PDB file of C-alpha atoms in Angstrom:
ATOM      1  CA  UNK I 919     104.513 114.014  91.033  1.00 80.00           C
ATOM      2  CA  UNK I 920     102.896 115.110  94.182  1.00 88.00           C
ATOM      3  CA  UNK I 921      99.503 113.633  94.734  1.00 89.00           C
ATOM      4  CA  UNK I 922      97.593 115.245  97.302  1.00 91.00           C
ATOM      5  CA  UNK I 923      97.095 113.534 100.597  1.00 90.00           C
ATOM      6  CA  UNK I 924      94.875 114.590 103.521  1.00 93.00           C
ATOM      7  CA  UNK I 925      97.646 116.099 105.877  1.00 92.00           C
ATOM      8  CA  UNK I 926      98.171 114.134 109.258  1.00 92.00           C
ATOM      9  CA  UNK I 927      97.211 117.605 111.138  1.00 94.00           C
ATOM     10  CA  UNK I 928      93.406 117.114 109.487  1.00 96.00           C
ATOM     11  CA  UNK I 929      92.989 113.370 110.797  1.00 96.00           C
ATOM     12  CA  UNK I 930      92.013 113.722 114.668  1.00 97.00           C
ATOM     13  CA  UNK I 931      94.392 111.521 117.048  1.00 96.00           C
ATOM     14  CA  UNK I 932      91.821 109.492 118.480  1.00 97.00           C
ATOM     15  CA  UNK I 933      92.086 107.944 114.562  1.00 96.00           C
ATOM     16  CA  UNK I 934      95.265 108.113 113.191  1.00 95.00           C
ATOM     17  CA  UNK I 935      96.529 104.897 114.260  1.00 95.00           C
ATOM     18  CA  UNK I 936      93.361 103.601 112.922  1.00 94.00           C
ATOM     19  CA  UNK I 937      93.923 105.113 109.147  1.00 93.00           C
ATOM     20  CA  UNK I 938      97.640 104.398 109.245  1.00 92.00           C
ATOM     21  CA  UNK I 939      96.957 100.727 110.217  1.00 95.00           C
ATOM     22  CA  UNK I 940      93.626 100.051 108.325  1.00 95.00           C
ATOM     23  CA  UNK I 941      93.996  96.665 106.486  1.00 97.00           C
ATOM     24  CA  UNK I 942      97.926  96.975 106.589  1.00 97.00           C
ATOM     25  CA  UNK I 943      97.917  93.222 106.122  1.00 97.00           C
ATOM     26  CA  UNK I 944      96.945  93.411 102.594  1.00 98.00           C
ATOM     27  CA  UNK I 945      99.640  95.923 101.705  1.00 97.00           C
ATOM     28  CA  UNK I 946     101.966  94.539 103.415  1.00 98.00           C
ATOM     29  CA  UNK I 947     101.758  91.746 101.131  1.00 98.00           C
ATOM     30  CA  UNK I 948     101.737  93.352  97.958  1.00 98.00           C
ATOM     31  CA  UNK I 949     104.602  95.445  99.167  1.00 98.00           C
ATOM     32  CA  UNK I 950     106.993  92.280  99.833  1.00 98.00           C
ATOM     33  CA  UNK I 951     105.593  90.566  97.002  1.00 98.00           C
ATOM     34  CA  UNK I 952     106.571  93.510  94.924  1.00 98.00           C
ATOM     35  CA  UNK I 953     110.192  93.494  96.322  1.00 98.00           C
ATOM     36  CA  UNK I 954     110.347  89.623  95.344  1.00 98.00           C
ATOM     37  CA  UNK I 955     108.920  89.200  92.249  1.00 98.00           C
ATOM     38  CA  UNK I 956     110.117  91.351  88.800  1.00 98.00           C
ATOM     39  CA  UNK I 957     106.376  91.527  87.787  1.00 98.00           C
ATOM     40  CA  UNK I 958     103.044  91.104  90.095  1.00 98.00           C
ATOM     41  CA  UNK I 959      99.608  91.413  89.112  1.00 98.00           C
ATOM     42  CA  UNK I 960      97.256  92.435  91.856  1.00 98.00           C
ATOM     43  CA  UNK I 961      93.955  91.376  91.205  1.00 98.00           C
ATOM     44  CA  UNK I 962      90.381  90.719  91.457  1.00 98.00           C
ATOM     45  CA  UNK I 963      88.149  87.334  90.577  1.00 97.00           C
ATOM     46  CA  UNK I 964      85.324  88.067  87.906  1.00 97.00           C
ATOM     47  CA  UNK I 965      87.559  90.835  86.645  1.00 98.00           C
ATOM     48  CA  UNK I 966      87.950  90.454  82.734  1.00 98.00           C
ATOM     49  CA  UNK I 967      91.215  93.339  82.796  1.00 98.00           C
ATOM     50  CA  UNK I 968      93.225  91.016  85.687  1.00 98.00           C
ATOM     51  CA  UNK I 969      92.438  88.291  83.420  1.00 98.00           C
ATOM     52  CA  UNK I 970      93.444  89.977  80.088  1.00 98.00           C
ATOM     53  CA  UNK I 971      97.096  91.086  81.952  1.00 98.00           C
ATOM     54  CA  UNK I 972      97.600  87.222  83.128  1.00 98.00           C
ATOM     55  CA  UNK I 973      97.258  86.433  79.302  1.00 98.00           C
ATOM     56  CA  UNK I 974      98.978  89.291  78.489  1.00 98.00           C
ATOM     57  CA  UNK I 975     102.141  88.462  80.127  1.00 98.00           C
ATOM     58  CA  UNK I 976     101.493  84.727  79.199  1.00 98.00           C
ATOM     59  CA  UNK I 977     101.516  85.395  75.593  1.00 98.00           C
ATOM     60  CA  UNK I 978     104.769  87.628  75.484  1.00 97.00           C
ATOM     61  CA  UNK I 979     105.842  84.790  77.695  1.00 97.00           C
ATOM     62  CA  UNK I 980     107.069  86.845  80.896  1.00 97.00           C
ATOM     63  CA  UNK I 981     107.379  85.256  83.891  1.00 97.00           C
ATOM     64  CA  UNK I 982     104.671  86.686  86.803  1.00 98.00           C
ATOM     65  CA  UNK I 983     103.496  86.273  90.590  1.00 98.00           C
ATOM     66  CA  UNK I 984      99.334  87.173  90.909  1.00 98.00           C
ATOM     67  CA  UNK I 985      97.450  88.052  93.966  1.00 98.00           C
ATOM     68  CA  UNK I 986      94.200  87.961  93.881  1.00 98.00           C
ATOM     69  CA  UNK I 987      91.544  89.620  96.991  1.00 98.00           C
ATOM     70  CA  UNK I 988      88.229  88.791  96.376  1.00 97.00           C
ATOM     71  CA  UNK I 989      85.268  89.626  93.778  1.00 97.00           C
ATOM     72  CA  UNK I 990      82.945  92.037  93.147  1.00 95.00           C
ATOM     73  CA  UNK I 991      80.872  91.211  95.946  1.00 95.00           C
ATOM     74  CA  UNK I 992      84.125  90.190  98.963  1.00 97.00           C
ATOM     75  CA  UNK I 993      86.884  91.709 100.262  1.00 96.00           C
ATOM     76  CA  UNK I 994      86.191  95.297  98.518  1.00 95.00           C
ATOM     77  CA  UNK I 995      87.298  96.739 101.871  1.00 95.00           C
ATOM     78  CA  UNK I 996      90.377  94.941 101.737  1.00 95.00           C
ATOM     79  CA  UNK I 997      91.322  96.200  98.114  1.00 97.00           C
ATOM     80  CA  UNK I 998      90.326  99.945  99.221  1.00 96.00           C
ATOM     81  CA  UNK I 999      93.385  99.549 101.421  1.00 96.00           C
ATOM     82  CA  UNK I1000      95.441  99.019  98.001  1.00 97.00           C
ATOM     83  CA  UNK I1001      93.698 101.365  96.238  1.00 96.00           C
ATOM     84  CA  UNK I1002      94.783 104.038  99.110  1.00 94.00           C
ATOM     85  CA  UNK I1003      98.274 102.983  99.424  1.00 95.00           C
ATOM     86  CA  UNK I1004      98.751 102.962  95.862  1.00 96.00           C
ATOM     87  CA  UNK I1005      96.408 105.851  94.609  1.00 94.00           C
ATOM     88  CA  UNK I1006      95.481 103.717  91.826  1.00 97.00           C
ATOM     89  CA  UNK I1007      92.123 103.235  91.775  1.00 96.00           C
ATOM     90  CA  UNK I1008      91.290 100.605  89.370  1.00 97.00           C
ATOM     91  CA  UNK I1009      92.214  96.370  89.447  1.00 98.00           C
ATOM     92  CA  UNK I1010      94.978  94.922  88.206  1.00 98.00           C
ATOM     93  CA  UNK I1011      97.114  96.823  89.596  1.00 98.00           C
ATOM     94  CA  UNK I1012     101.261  96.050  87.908  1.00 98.00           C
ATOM     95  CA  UNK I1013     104.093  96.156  89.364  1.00 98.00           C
ATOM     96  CA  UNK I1014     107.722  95.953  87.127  1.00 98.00           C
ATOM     97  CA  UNK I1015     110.835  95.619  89.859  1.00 98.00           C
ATOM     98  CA  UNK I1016     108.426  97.401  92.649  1.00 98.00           C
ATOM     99  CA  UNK I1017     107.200 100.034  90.552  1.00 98.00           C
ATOM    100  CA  UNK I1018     103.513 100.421  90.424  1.00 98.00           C
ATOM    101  CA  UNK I1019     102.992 101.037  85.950  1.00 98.00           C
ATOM    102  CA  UNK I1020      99.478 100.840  85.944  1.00 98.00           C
ATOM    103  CA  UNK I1021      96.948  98.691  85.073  1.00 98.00           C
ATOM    104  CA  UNK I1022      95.637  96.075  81.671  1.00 98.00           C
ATOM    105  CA  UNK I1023      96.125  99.387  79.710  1.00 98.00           C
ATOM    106  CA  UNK I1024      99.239 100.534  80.485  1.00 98.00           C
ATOM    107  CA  UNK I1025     100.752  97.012  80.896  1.00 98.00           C
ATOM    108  CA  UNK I1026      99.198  96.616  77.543  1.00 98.00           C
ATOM    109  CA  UNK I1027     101.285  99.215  75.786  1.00 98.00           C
ATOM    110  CA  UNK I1028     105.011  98.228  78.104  1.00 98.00           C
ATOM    111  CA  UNK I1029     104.637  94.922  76.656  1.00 98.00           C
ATOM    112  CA  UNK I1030     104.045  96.053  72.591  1.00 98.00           C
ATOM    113  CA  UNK I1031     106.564  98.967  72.588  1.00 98.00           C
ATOM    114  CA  UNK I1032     109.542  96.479  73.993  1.00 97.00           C
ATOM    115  CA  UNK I1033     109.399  98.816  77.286  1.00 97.00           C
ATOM    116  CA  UNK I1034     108.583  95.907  79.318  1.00 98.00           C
ATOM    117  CA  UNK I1035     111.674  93.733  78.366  1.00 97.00           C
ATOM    118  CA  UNK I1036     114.155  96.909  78.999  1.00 97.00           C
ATOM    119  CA  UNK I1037     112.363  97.355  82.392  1.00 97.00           C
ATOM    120  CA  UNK I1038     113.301  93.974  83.363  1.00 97.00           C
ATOM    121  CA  UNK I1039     116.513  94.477  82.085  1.00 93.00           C
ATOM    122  CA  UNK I1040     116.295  92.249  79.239  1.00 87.00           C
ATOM    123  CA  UNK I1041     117.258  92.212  75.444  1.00 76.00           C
TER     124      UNK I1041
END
């Protein structure tokens, strides 16, 4: 899949470093905590879906790390930078051995077809 990107040639050079570098805190922390962990949940306070995934993985009793940046009403700018990086545009945000799956929803359906377990490797 190719997701479409504005090219490097369209940004001008007096902000390029600024784009490349905005907020590159926040990712790199998801993207180490991604490496370490076999599932994160990125997330949100106030947000019923982050909460729904927690319990989610709590009830099919799975083993997670959670970040969470902010509410509705602080660090949105912050989770922009995520939302960039990743191209996925909604909170949680999943990740299963460093690969971004999706949200509630799509953790949702890993978890009740098995998919989850053979992700992690597990009978």
């Amino acid at each position: 899949m190719q997701r479409t990107i504005l090219d490097e040639t369209r940004l001008h050079p007096a902000i390029r470093d600024r784009v490349a570098n905005w907020h590159a805190d926040i990712v790199h922390n998801v993207q180490a905590a991604a490496q370490s962990h076999p599932v994160l949940v990125v997330g949100m306070a106030q947000n019923p879906f982050c909460r729904r995934a927690r319990q989610a993985l709590k009830d099919a009793a799975q083993a997670h790390q959670y970040l969470e940046y902010g509410s509705y009403f602080s660090q949105w700018r912050r989770r922009t930078a995520l939302k960039m990086w990743s191209g996925w545009s909604t909170f949680p945000m999943v990740f299963v051995r460093g690969v971004l799956v999706g949200g509630y929803s799509e953790l949702r359906h890993l978890i009740d077809s098995g998919e989850l377990k053979r992700l992690l490797g597990e009978p």
